[in-house]
Amino acid sequence: MQTAVDTTTTTQHKNMNQTRMNRLSCKFALAATLLSQSTATGNSMFSTAPDDLEMKSTTRLTKPLPLAVGEVSNTFHTLDIPPGPIAVYEFKADIVEIDPDTNEIIPVPLNEAYLHHHVVGSNHKSYEHMKDSHSPMKPEGMFKGVGFGAGTESRGTPQKFYYPFAFTTEPDEDTWIANVHVINTREMTTAQAGHCLECPCTSEDVLDGLTVNYTPRGWTGCNDFVSQVLNNDACHAETYKGGLRCCEHGEYCLERSALPENGPISTFYLRYTITYSELRPENRALGLAACCDATGDLDRHGNIEYDVPQCDDPVNNPEECIYELTTVQMLHSVGNNGAFGVLPGDKEGGDTSVDVVYTVGHMHRGGIEIEIADEETGEVICLSKPTYGKDQDVVGKEKDYIVSMSTCTFNPPRKMRTSALVRVTARYDSTKPHTGVMSLFYIAAADPVDDMAVGLNVLGAALTTEAGVIEETSTSESLKIAFVSIGLIAICVLAVKKFGRKDGYSRIEAVNVTV
């Protein structure tokens, strides 16, 4: 049984703005002029929501997750949501516990409860035709990926979408489902907790060269380069050392002998908050692209995880210790019926146009960056980078944990074909070995519309925080800048710098701005 822990709050949208552009440089002078105007006036090019759009917020908890020290919880949960139809503009989540004396809800540090991932979706009957479609980490049996999948970065990276784009629900839909994967690392040493994060196989796991724990998992997800050329251990049952397959529900992340006997049971919860409004005719429903996984290719969705072997000389040549995977995938592979579940689409999975609104990467400890680029032109679409915490005692800033990932929001949306080929490149620090790491992109997109009036309605700026208005800007000012942006849009290079190991290499850094 879930608990509503916060009363629903309501705010009215006004013409608001937040300066979010800093450290920017542009490839083209016209775009540079535009961005300098936008920064000077405090205008980011976010959409203007109608004045009568009533935004609401509700915060709830999953069922309890009681865990012994070192124990893993990897189960499905029913998430109660407001009755549909609604439009969800923001989802955020973190791991908390309840003080038994005061009933106060307390955020739990990542070094005590490691949120490996949470993946949210829907099994509503209206999405049954999508049950065989693919999106990153979507579990078997989940009809539609809602898209709120993240790990330790979730507390610092709430997923936000601008009006009219939102994840929408059906009239009789009042629940979502979530796969929540948490490891109790409380009362462990720093070294033990760090080892646990990578889900090492233990003596309790049965590895017979063909299966892991008697489950005939598929071993064909890795592309040929990762599997055969790199011979990555995570791609083969006979060399598998750690990762999701050794981190199932009820297992322990370390040998029992290394854990305290009769240790305390900690009870955790996933706390989730959604910001939403009633569904409006102007809303444009979002869905997830099938892409991207750095271990996949044009024929494979990917293995989800892979290992990062230690480099040859981490002491004397640490600058050379970068493990890089690069692959090419289709934005939304053929066979995913109904491009994003909004329009019926070509039942044969044909090529269609979509509007990409939001992208964010997902990486594990050791991750440096993950990039997605247009394979034909070389244009960098998004570079997502982790931020690592520096303070062990502060929730949200836990030392050496990924506490956020930079995101890319496209306003106006980036128009792409589902058949578009994109190059995915992921880089990890290999001064230390890692098992079961991930390099995924979550890409939220909408089916196209013919009515250009909808496009005109997404100009301007409207941003709020839990405390209220950040800045307020006139509609005419927002419109002026937005119209100029449409006429002069160019690729912006955000804080370009060299990437040490490769001469002449440069890339666009995502810094949570609209492009």
Short mmCIF file of C-alpha atoms in Angstrom, two decimals:
data_model
loop_
_atom_site.label_atom_id
_atom_site.label_comp_id
_atom_site.label_asym_id
_atom_site.label_seq_id
_atom_site.Cartn_x
_atom_site.Cartn_y
_atom_site.Cartn_z
CA MET A 1 0.00 0.00 0.00
CA GLN A 2 1.43 3.35 -0.97
CA THR A 3 1.37 6.48 1.07
CA ALA A 4 0.73 10.02 -0.12
CA VAL A 5 3.30 11.91 1.91
CA ASP A 6 2.76 15.43 0.65
CA THR A 7 -0.52 17.17 0.00
CA THR A 8 -1.07 18.07 -3.63
CA THR A 9 0.09 21.58 -4.39
CA THR A 10 -1.13 23.88 -7.12
CA THR A 11 0.56 26.74 -8.94
CA GLN A 12 -0.52 29.00 -11.81
CA HIS A 13 1.78 29.35 -14.83
CA LYS A 14 2.84 32.90 -15.69
CA ASN A 15 5.29 34.18 -18.25
CA MET A 16 8.42 33.27 -16.35
CA ASN A 17 12.06 32.64 -17.14
CA GLN A 18 15.35 31.51 -15.72
CA THR A 19 18.79 32.33 -16.96
CA ARG A 20 20.35 28.98 -17.69
CA MET A 21 22.99 29.92 -20.27
CA ASN A 22 26.53 30.33 -19.08
CA ARG A 23 29.93 29.30 -20.38
CA LEU A 24 28.56 29.32 -23.92
CA SER A 25 30.33 29.82 -27.23
CA CYS A 26 28.91 29.34 -30.70
CA LYS A 27 30.19 28.13 -34.02
CA PHE A 28 28.33 30.87 -35.89
CA ALA A 29 28.31 34.59 -35.20
CA LEU A 30 24.56 34.94 -35.64
CA ALA A 31 23.90 32.28 -33.02
CA ALA A 32 26.42 33.91 -30.71
CA THR A 33 24.57 37.22 -31.02
CA LEU A 34 21.28 35.52 -30.27
CA LEU A 35 22.63 33.77 -27.20
CA SER A 36 24.21 36.92 -25.83
CA GLN A 37 20.85 38.68 -26.16
CA SER A 38 19.13 35.78 -24.44
CA THR A 39 21.59 35.73 -21.55
CA ALA A 40 21.56 39.47 -21.08
CA THR A 41 17.78 39.66 -20.89
CA GLY A 42 17.41 36.52 -18.78
CA ASN A 43 15.57 34.66 -21.54
CA SER A 44 16.01 30.97 -22.13
CA MET A 45 13.91 29.73 -25.02
CA PHE A 46 11.41 27.65 -23.10
CA SER A 47 7.76 27.45 -24.02
CA THR A 48 4.99 29.69 -22.79
CA ALA A 49 2.21 27.82 -21.05
CA PRO A 50 -1.30 29.26 -21.05
CA ASP A 51 -2.12 31.50 -18.10
CA ASP A 52 -4.97 29.20 -17.11
CA LEU A 53 -2.83 26.05 -17.03
CA GLU A 54 -3.13 24.71 -13.48
CA MET A 55 -0.03 22.79 -12.45
CA LYS A 56 -0.25 20.33 -9.57
CA SER A 57 2.32 18.29 -7.70
CA THR A 58 2.01 15.13 -5.65
CA THR A 59 4.65 13.17 -3.73
CA ARG A 60 4.23 9.53 -2.71
CA LEU A 61 6.16 6.52 -1.49
CA THR A 62 6.47 3.00 -2.81
CA LYS A 63 5.89 0.03 -0.55
CA PRO A 64 8.66 -0.51 2.05
CA LEU A 65 11.99 -2.03 1.03
CA PRO A 66 13.39 -3.80 4.12
CA LEU A 67 17.01 -4.78 3.50
CA ALA A 68 19.83 -6.32 5.50
CA VAL A 69 23.34 -4.97 5.05
CA GLY A 70 24.51 -5.89 1.55
CA GLU A 71 21.10 -7.15 0.45
CA VAL A 72 19.63 -6.33 -2.95
CA SER A 73 16.04 -5.36 -3.75
CA ASN A 74 15.15 -5.61 -7.42
CA THR A 75 11.37 -5.76 -7.67
CA PHE A 76 8.37 -4.20 -9.35
CA HIS A 77 6.16 -1.66 -7.60
CA THR A 78 2.79 -0.15 -8.37
CA LEU A 79 2.99 3.64 -8.40
CA ASP A 80 -0.25 5.41 -7.62
CA ILE A 81 -0.73 8.48 -9.80
CA PRO A 82 -3.59 10.98 -10.08
CA PRO A 83 -6.52 9.64 -12.14
CA GLY A 84 -6.18 10.25 -15.86
CA PRO A 85 -6.15 11.74 -18.24
CA ILE A 86 -3.27 13.91 -17.07
CA ALA A 87 -0.13 15.40 -18.62
CA VAL A 88 3.06 14.81 -16.61
CA TYR A 89 5.75 17.48 -17.03
CA GLU A 90 8.22 16.43 -14.36
CA PHE A 91 9.21 13.30 -12.49
CA LYS A 92 11.78 13.12 -9.71
CA ALA A 93 12.68 10.33 -7.32
CA ASP A 94 15.07 9.41 -4.53
CA ILE A 95 15.55 6.87 -1.74
CA VAL A 96 14.25 7.85 1.71
CA GLU A 97 13.43 6.33 5.09
CA ILE A 98 10.95 7.23 7.82
CA ASP A 99 12.12 8.20 11.30
CA PRO A 100 10.26 5.78 13.62
CA ASP A 101 10.05 8.37 16.39
CA THR A 102 8.92 11.45 14.46
CA ASN A 103 7.55 9.93 11.21
CA GLU A 104 9.76 12.43 9.41
CA ILE A 105 10.78 11.42 5.90
CA ILE A 106 14.57 11.52 5.65
CA PRO A 107 16.61 11.34 2.41
CA VAL A 108 19.14 8.51 2.54
CA PRO A 109 22.72 9.16 1.32
CA LEU A 110 23.83 7.23 -1.75
CA ASN A 111 26.66 5.64 0.22
CA GLU A 112 24.05 4.00 2.47
CA ALA A 113 21.35 3.08 -0.06
CA TYR A 114 22.63 2.77 -3.61
CA LEU A 115 19.90 3.35 -6.20
CA HIS A 116 21.18 1.26 -9.09
CA HIS A 117 18.21 2.24 -11.27
CA HIS A 118 14.50 2.84 -11.43
CA VAL A 119 12.54 2.34 -14.64
CA VAL A 120 8.95 3.52 -14.85
CA GLY A 121 6.34 2.40 -17.35
CA SER A 122 2.71 1.52 -17.88
CA ASN A 123 0.78 -1.69 -18.38
CA HIS A 124 -2.47 0.02 -19.25
CA LYS A 125 -4.48 -1.96 -21.77
CA SER A 126 -4.35 0.84 -24.34
CA TYR A 127 -0.59 0.28 -24.71
CA GLU A 128 -0.72 -3.48 -25.13
CA HIS A 129 0.25 -3.14 -28.80
CA MET A 130 3.60 -1.76 -27.58
CA LYS A 131 4.53 -4.70 -25.36
CA ASP A 132 7.17 -5.94 -27.79
CA SER A 133 8.61 -2.48 -28.45
CA HIS A 134 12.00 -1.56 -27.04
CA SER A 135 13.33 1.33 -25.02
CA PRO A 136 16.45 1.38 -22.81
CA MET A 137 16.12 -0.99 -19.83
CA LYS A 138 12.40 -1.49 -20.38
CA PRO A 139 11.62 -4.78 -18.57
CA GLU A 140 9.93 -7.64 -20.35
CA GLY A 141 6.21 -7.43 -19.77
CA MET A 142 6.06 -3.67 -19.45
CA PHE A 143 3.90 -2.30 -22.25
CA LYS A 144 5.07 1.30 -22.49
CA GLY A 145 8.23 2.88 -21.13
CA VAL A 146 7.25 6.15 -19.52
CA GLY A 147 10.86 7.18 -19.54
CA PHE A 148 11.77 8.01 -16.01
CA GLY A 149 14.68 5.64 -15.70
CA ALA A 150 17.73 6.73 -13.73
CA GLY A 151 20.11 5.72 -10.98
CA THR A 152 22.11 7.65 -8.42
CA GLU A 153 21.72 10.77 -10.55
CA SER A 154 17.94 10.85 -10.13
CA ARG A 155 17.99 13.08 -7.04
CA GLY A 156 19.96 15.74 -8.91
CA THR A 157 18.45 15.19 -12.35
CA PRO A 158 14.66 15.46 -12.29
CA GLN A 159 13.28 14.87 -15.76
CA LYS A 160 11.43 17.96 -16.95
CA PHE A 161 9.48 18.69 -20.11
CA TYR A 162 8.07 21.97 -21.38
CA TYR A 163 4.47 22.62 -22.35
CA PRO A 164 2.84 21.28 -24.46
CA PHE A 165 5.10 18.19 -24.32
CA ALA A 166 4.36 15.70 -21.55
CA PHE A 167 3.93 12.02 -20.77
CA THR A 168 0.18 11.52 -20.88
CA THR A 169 -2.20 9.00 -19.36
CA GLU A 170 -5.51 7.47 -20.37
CA PRO A 171 -8.92 8.35 -18.82
CA ASP A 172 -9.00 5.25 -16.60
CA GLU A 173 -5.25 5.06 -15.92
CA ASP A 174 -4.33 5.72 -12.29
CA THR A 175 -1.21 3.62 -11.77
CA TRP A 176 2.22 3.17 -13.29
CA ILE A 177 4.68 0.39 -12.59
CA ALA A 178 8.33 0.74 -11.63
CA ASN A 179 11.29 -1.60 -11.47
CA VAL A 180 13.34 -0.34 -8.51
CA HIS A 181 16.84 -1.70 -7.89
CA VAL A 182 18.41 -0.73 -4.54
CA ILE A 183 21.41 -2.08 -2.58
CA ASN A 184 21.82 -1.55 1.16
CA THR A 185 25.42 -0.43 1.70
CA ARG A 186 24.83 1.04 5.15
CA GLU A 187 27.51 0.25 7.78
CA MET A 188 30.00 -0.77 5.09
CA THR A 189 33.48 0.62 4.64
CA THR A 190 34.01 2.94 1.69
CA ALA A 191 35.87 0.18 -0.13
CA GLN A 192 33.13 -2.38 0.52
CA ALA A 193 30.39 -0.01 -0.63
CA GLY A 194 32.34 0.86 -3.76
CA HIS A 195 32.74 -2.83 -4.58
CA CYS A 196 29.03 -3.47 -3.99
CA LEU A 197 28.01 -0.84 -6.52
CA GLU A 198 29.34 -3.02 -9.32
CA CYS A 199 27.34 -6.08 -8.31
CA PRO A 200 30.21 -8.59 -8.21
CA CYS A 201 29.32 -12.25 -8.52
CA THR A 202 29.84 -14.15 -5.26
CA SER A 203 30.23 -17.80 -4.30
CA GLU A 204 26.46 -17.98 -3.96
CA ASP A 205 26.03 -17.29 -7.68
CA VAL A 206 26.04 -20.30 -9.96
CA LEU A 207 28.10 -19.68 -13.09
CA ASP A 208 28.25 -22.75 -15.31
CA GLY A 209 29.53 -21.13 -18.48
CA LEU A 210 26.10 -21.17 -20.08
CA THR A 211 23.82 -19.55 -17.52
CA VAL A 212 23.96 -17.37 -14.43
CA ASN A 213 21.99 -18.80 -11.52
CA TYR A 214 20.37 -21.31 -13.88
CA THR A 215 18.74 -18.54 -15.89
CA PRO A 216 19.48 -18.91 -19.62
CA ARG A 217 20.03 -15.22 -20.16
CA GLY A 218 20.62 -14.12 -23.72
CA TRP A 219 24.29 -13.54 -24.55
CA THR A 220 23.75 -11.99 -27.97
CA GLY A 221 23.15 -8.36 -27.01
CA CYS A 222 26.71 -7.13 -27.48
CA ASN A 223 27.70 -5.96 -30.93
CA ASP A 224 30.51 -7.80 -32.72
CA PHE A 225 33.16 -5.23 -31.85
CA VAL A 226 32.44 -5.35 -28.12
CA SER A 227 31.92 -9.11 -28.07
CA GLN A 228 34.59 -10.36 -30.45
CA VAL A 229 37.21 -7.66 -30.98
CA LEU A 230 37.27 -6.35 -27.41
CA ASN A 231 36.14 -9.74 -26.09
CA ASN A 232 34.41 -7.92 -23.26
CA ASP A 233 33.86 -10.21 -20.28
CA ALA A 234 30.25 -9.09 -19.75
CA CYS A 235 29.29 -10.40 -23.19
CA HIS A 236 30.02 -14.06 -22.40
CA ALA A 237 28.64 -16.38 -19.74
CA GLU A 238 32.00 -18.09 -19.23
CA THR A 239 33.76 -14.79 -18.35
CA TYR A 240 30.95 -12.94 -16.58
CA LYS A 241 32.21 -11.46 -13.29
CA GLY A 242 29.53 -9.04 -12.16
CA GLY A 243 26.57 -6.89 -13.06
CA LEU A 244 22.80 -7.20 -13.22
CA ARG A 245 22.86 -10.97 -13.56
CA CYS A 246 24.53 -11.29 -10.14
CA CYS A 247 22.43 -8.59 -8.53
CA GLU A 248 18.94 -10.04 -8.43
CA HIS A 249 16.33 -9.60 -5.73
CA GLY A 250 17.29 -11.17 -2.41
CA GLU A 251 20.95 -11.65 -3.30
CA TYR A 252 23.90 -10.08 -1.47
CA CYS A 253 26.48 -7.87 -3.11
CA LEU A 254 29.38 -9.27 -1.07
CA GLU A 255 30.32 -12.62 0.40
CA ARG A 256 28.25 -13.24 3.54
CA SER A 257 31.48 -13.70 5.50
CA ALA A 258 32.39 -10.08 4.75
CA LEU A 259 29.10 -8.77 6.11
CA PRO A 260 28.11 -8.26 9.77
CA GLU A 261 26.24 -11.15 11.34
CA ASN A 262 22.74 -10.26 12.47
CA GLY A 263 23.20 -6.77 11.08
CA PRO A 264 20.37 -4.24 11.30
CA ILE A 265 17.49 -4.21 8.83
CA SER A 266 17.01 -0.86 7.13
CA THR A 267 13.65 0.01 5.59
CA PHE A 268 13.86 2.23 2.54
CA TYR A 269 11.29 3.68 0.15
CA LEU A 270 11.42 5.19 -3.31
CA ARG A 271 9.92 8.65 -2.98
CA TYR A 272 8.57 10.00 -6.24
CA THR A 273 7.09 13.36 -7.16
CA ILE A 274 5.20 14.17 -10.32
CA THR A 275 4.22 17.60 -11.58
CA TYR A 276 1.21 17.49 -13.84
CA SER A 277 -1.92 19.15 -15.17
CA GLU A 278 -5.17 17.97 -16.63
CA LEU A 279 -4.73 16.81 -20.19
CA ARG A 280 -5.43 19.54 -22.75
CA PRO A 281 -6.09 19.22 -26.50
CA GLU A 282 -2.83 21.06 -27.17
CA ASN A 283 -0.70 18.56 -25.26
CA ARG A 284 1.75 16.52 -27.29
CA ALA A 285 2.37 13.09 -25.82
CA LEU A 286 5.94 11.92 -25.37
CA GLY A 287 7.41 8.47 -25.75
CA LEU A 288 10.84 6.85 -25.65
CA ALA A 289 13.05 6.09 -28.61
CA ALA A 290 14.51 2.59 -28.88
CA CYS A 291 18.02 4.06 -29.03
CA CYS A 292 20.57 4.11 -27.42
CA ASP A 293 22.93 1.61 -25.81
CA ALA A 294 26.67 1.82 -26.48
CA THR A 295 26.90 -1.99 -26.65
CA GLY A 296 24.31 -2.30 -29.43
CA ASP A 297 24.34 -1.66 -33.17
CA LEU A 298 21.94 -1.63 -36.12
CA ASP A 299 20.94 -5.24 -35.48
CA ARG A 300 21.04 -5.39 -31.68
CA HIS A 301 19.46 -3.19 -29.04
CA GLY A 302 22.44 -3.82 -26.78
CA ASN A 303 23.57 -5.79 -23.74
CA ILE A 304 22.67 -2.98 -21.28
CA GLU A 305 25.94 -3.54 -19.41
CA TYR A 306 29.63 -4.14 -20.08
CA ASP A 307 32.91 -4.27 -18.20
CA VAL A 308 35.69 -1.68 -18.19
CA PRO A 309 39.08 -3.41 -17.88
CA GLN A 310 41.89 -1.60 -16.09
CA CYS A 311 44.34 0.19 -18.37
CA ASP A 312 47.96 -0.91 -18.72
CA ASP A 313 49.68 1.76 -16.62
CA PRO A 314 47.27 3.68 -14.39
CA VAL A 315 50.07 5.00 -12.17
CA ASN A 316 52.45 6.50 -14.72
CA ASN A 317 50.07 7.19 -17.61
CA PRO A 318 46.62 7.88 -16.15
CA GLU A 319 45.82 10.25 -19.04
CA GLU A 320 45.80 7.24 -21.34
CA CYS A 321 43.30 5.41 -19.17
CA ILE A 322 40.10 6.05 -21.09
CA TYR A 323 37.93 3.14 -22.21
CA GLU A 324 35.84 4.19 -25.19
CA LEU A 325 32.97 2.46 -26.94
CA THR A 326 31.52 3.80 -30.18
CA THR A 327 28.63 2.36 -32.13
CA VAL A 328 25.99 3.34 -34.66
CA GLN A 329 22.30 2.73 -34.06
CA MET A 330 18.98 3.74 -35.53
CA LEU A 331 17.03 6.34 -33.56
CA HIS A 332 13.97 4.12 -33.38
CA SER A 333 14.45 0.70 -34.91
CA VAL A 334 12.09 -0.90 -37.39
CA GLY A 335 9.50 -3.08 -35.71
CA ASN A 336 8.66 -0.74 -32.84
CA ASN A 337 5.00 -0.36 -33.71
CA GLY A 338 3.51 3.09 -33.41
CA ALA A 339 6.54 5.33 -33.33
CA PHE A 340 5.94 6.60 -29.81
CA GLY A 341 2.52 5.22 -29.01
CA VAL A 342 0.77 8.46 -29.89
CA LEU A 343 -0.04 7.83 -33.51
CA PRO A 344 -0.79 4.32 -34.76
CA GLY A 345 2.04 4.70 -37.23
CA ASP A 346 3.08 2.17 -39.82
CA LYS A 347 2.18 -1.25 -38.42
CA GLU A 348 5.21 -2.62 -40.24
CA GLY A 349 7.46 -0.25 -38.32
CA GLY A 350 8.19 2.04 -41.25
CA ASP A 351 10.18 5.26 -41.30
CA THR A 352 8.41 8.26 -39.77
CA SER A 353 9.25 11.73 -38.54
CA VAL A 354 9.47 12.56 -34.82
CA ASP A 355 10.17 15.62 -32.71
CA VAL A 356 12.97 15.05 -30.21
CA VAL A 357 12.44 17.12 -27.06
CA TYR A 358 14.77 15.83 -24.34
CA THR A 359 17.82 13.61 -23.95
CA VAL A 360 19.90 12.53 -20.98
CA GLY A 361 22.61 9.93 -20.51
CA HIS A 362 22.88 7.25 -17.84
CA MET A 363 26.30 6.07 -16.65
CA HIS A 364 27.85 4.35 -13.66
CA ARG A 365 30.76 5.32 -11.43
CA GLY A 366 33.83 5.94 -13.55
CA GLY A 367 31.80 7.44 -16.38
CA ILE A 368 33.31 10.49 -18.09
CA GLU A 369 30.73 11.31 -20.75
CA ILE A 370 28.33 9.86 -23.29
CA GLU A 371 27.67 11.52 -26.62
CA ILE A 372 25.14 11.11 -29.40
CA ALA A 373 25.85 12.54 -32.86
CA ASP A 374 24.34 12.55 -36.33
CA GLU A 375 26.20 9.80 -38.18
CA GLU A 376 25.74 11.49 -41.57
CA THR A 377 26.84 15.02 -40.68
CA GLY A 378 28.93 14.46 -37.58
CA GLU A 379 26.88 17.06 -35.69
CA VAL A 380 26.86 16.44 -31.96
CA ILE A 381 23.23 16.20 -30.85
CA CYS A 382 23.91 15.94 -27.13
CA LEU A 383 26.81 15.33 -24.78
CA SER A 384 25.73 14.22 -21.32
CA LYS A 385 28.29 14.35 -18.50
CA PRO A 386 28.12 13.17 -14.90
CA THR A 387 28.76 15.36 -11.89
CA TYR A 388 30.48 13.62 -8.99
CA GLY A 389 29.81 14.54 -5.39
CA LYS A 390 32.61 15.85 -3.20
CA ASP A 391 31.17 15.68 0.32
CA GLN A 392 30.50 12.32 1.93
CA ASP A 393 28.27 13.77 4.63
CA VAL A 394 25.89 15.82 2.46
CA VAL A 395 22.89 14.18 0.79
CA GLY A 396 22.99 15.04 -2.90
CA LYS A 397 26.75 15.62 -2.87
CA GLU A 398 28.03 12.20 -1.83
CA LYS A 399 31.74 11.89 -2.52
CA ASP A 400 32.70 9.94 -5.65
CA TYR A 401 29.07 9.12 -6.52
CA ILE A 402 27.36 10.37 -9.68
CA VAL A 403 24.89 12.89 -8.28
CA SER A 404 23.57 14.32 -11.56
CA MET A 405 23.80 14.04 -15.34
CA SER A 406 23.70 17.02 -17.68
CA THR A 407 20.64 17.04 -19.93
CA CYS A 408 19.76 18.45 -23.35
CA THR A 409 16.37 20.05 -24.03
CA PHE A 410 15.45 21.02 -27.60
CA ASN A 411 13.12 23.98 -28.06
CA PRO A 412 11.92 24.08 -30.73
CA PRO A 413 12.06 20.28 -30.95
CA ARG A 414 14.71 18.66 -33.09
CA LYS A 415 13.04 17.00 -36.07
CA MET A 416 14.46 13.60 -36.91
CA ARG A 417 13.49 10.47 -38.79
CA THR A 418 13.05 7.23 -36.90
CA SER A 419 15.47 5.72 -39.41
CA ALA A 420 18.14 8.34 -38.65
CA LEU A 421 21.53 6.83 -37.88
CA VAL A 422 23.19 8.17 -34.76
CA ARG A 423 26.66 7.53 -33.40
CA VAL A 424 26.86 6.82 -29.68
CA THR A 425 30.21 7.25 -27.92
CA ALA A 426 30.78 6.49 -24.25
CA ARG A 427 33.96 7.08 -22.27
CA TYR A 428 34.94 5.66 -18.88
CA ASP A 429 37.94 6.21 -16.62
CA SER A 430 39.84 2.92 -16.66
CA THR A 431 42.44 3.64 -13.98
CA LYS A 432 40.38 1.10 -12.03
CA PRO A 433 38.43 -1.87 -13.45
CA HIS A 434 34.63 -1.79 -13.40
CA THR A 435 31.98 -4.47 -13.92
CA GLY A 436 28.42 -4.06 -15.11
CA VAL A 437 28.65 -0.43 -16.19
CA MET A 438 26.00 1.14 -18.41
CA SER A 439 26.12 3.72 -21.19
CA LEU A 440 22.56 4.53 -22.21
CA PHE A 441 20.67 7.50 -23.63
CA TYR A 442 17.05 8.24 -22.78
CA ILE A 443 15.45 10.12 -25.66
CA ALA A 444 11.95 11.57 -25.26
CA ALA A 445 10.17 12.46 -28.49
CA ALA A 446 6.70 13.12 -29.85
CA ASP A 447 4.95 12.20 -33.04
CA PRO A 448 4.77 15.14 -35.45
CA VAL A 449 1.78 17.43 -35.93
CA ASP A 450 0.71 19.29 -39.04
CA ASP A 451 -0.90 22.21 -37.24
CA MET A 452 1.77 24.89 -37.04
CA ALA A 453 -0.32 26.76 -34.50
CA VAL A 454 0.88 24.24 -31.96
CA GLY A 455 4.45 25.15 -32.80
CA LEU A 456 3.75 28.84 -32.30
CA ASN A 457 2.38 28.05 -28.88
CA VAL A 458 5.73 26.76 -27.62
CA LEU A 459 7.54 30.10 -27.83
CA GLY A 460 8.64 32.15 -24.87
CA ALA A 461 9.58 31.03 -21.39
CA ALA A 462 7.88 29.55 -18.35
CA LEU A 463 9.86 28.17 -15.44
CA THR A 464 8.97 27.64 -11.81
CA THR A 465 10.60 26.07 -8.79
CA GLU A 466 9.09 24.65 -5.65
CA ALA A 467 9.62 28.10 -4.10
CA GLY A 468 7.73 29.82 -6.91
CA VAL A 469 8.70 32.25 -9.66
CA ILE A 470 12.36 32.50 -10.61
CA GLU A 471 12.11 35.41 -13.02
CA GLU A 472 9.32 37.00 -14.96
CA THR A 473 9.62 38.14 -18.55
CA SER A 474 7.24 39.84 -20.92
CA THR A 475 5.66 37.71 -23.62
CA SER A 476 6.75 40.09 -26.37
CA GLU A 477 10.38 39.88 -25.25
CA SER A 478 10.26 36.09 -25.26
CA LEU A 479 8.57 36.00 -28.64
CA LYS A 480 11.15 38.31 -30.17
CA ILE A 481 14.06 36.17 -29.09
CA ALA A 482 12.31 32.92 -29.95
CA PHE A 483 11.43 34.03 -33.48
CA VAL A 484 15.01 35.16 -34.06
CA SER A 485 16.22 31.80 -32.81
CA ILE A 486 14.08 29.92 -35.31
CA GLY A 487 15.47 32.02 -38.15
CA LEU A 488 19.09 31.84 -37.07
CA ILE A 489 19.35 28.53 -35.27
CA ALA A 490 22.85 27.04 -35.41
CA ILE A 491 24.86 24.43 -33.63
CA CYS A 492 26.30 25.87 -30.42
CA VAL A 493 29.54 24.62 -29.04
CA LEU A 494 29.20 24.62 -25.29
CA ALA A 495 32.49 25.03 -23.49
CA VAL A 496 34.65 23.37 -26.14
CA LYS A 497 37.93 21.95 -24.99
CA LYS A 498 40.35 19.23 -26.03
CA PHE A 499 39.96 15.69 -24.88
CA GLY A 500 43.58 15.03 -23.85
CA ARG A 501 44.21 11.68 -25.44
CA LYS A 502 43.19 12.55 -28.99
CA ASP A 503 44.82 15.46 -30.79
CA GLY A 504 42.34 17.90 -32.23
CA TYR A 505 39.38 16.24 -30.59
CA SER A 506 36.63 18.59 -29.43
CA ARG A 507 33.05 18.11 -28.37
CA ILE A 508 29.94 19.91 -27.27
CA GLU A 509 29.35 19.81 -23.54
CA ALA A 510 25.76 19.71 -22.36
CA VAL A 511 25.20 22.12 -19.50
CA ASN A 512 21.45 21.82 -19.04
CA VAL A 513 20.44 24.47 -21.55
CA THR A 514 17.90 24.71 -24.34
CA VAL A 515 19.37 24.31 -27.80
#
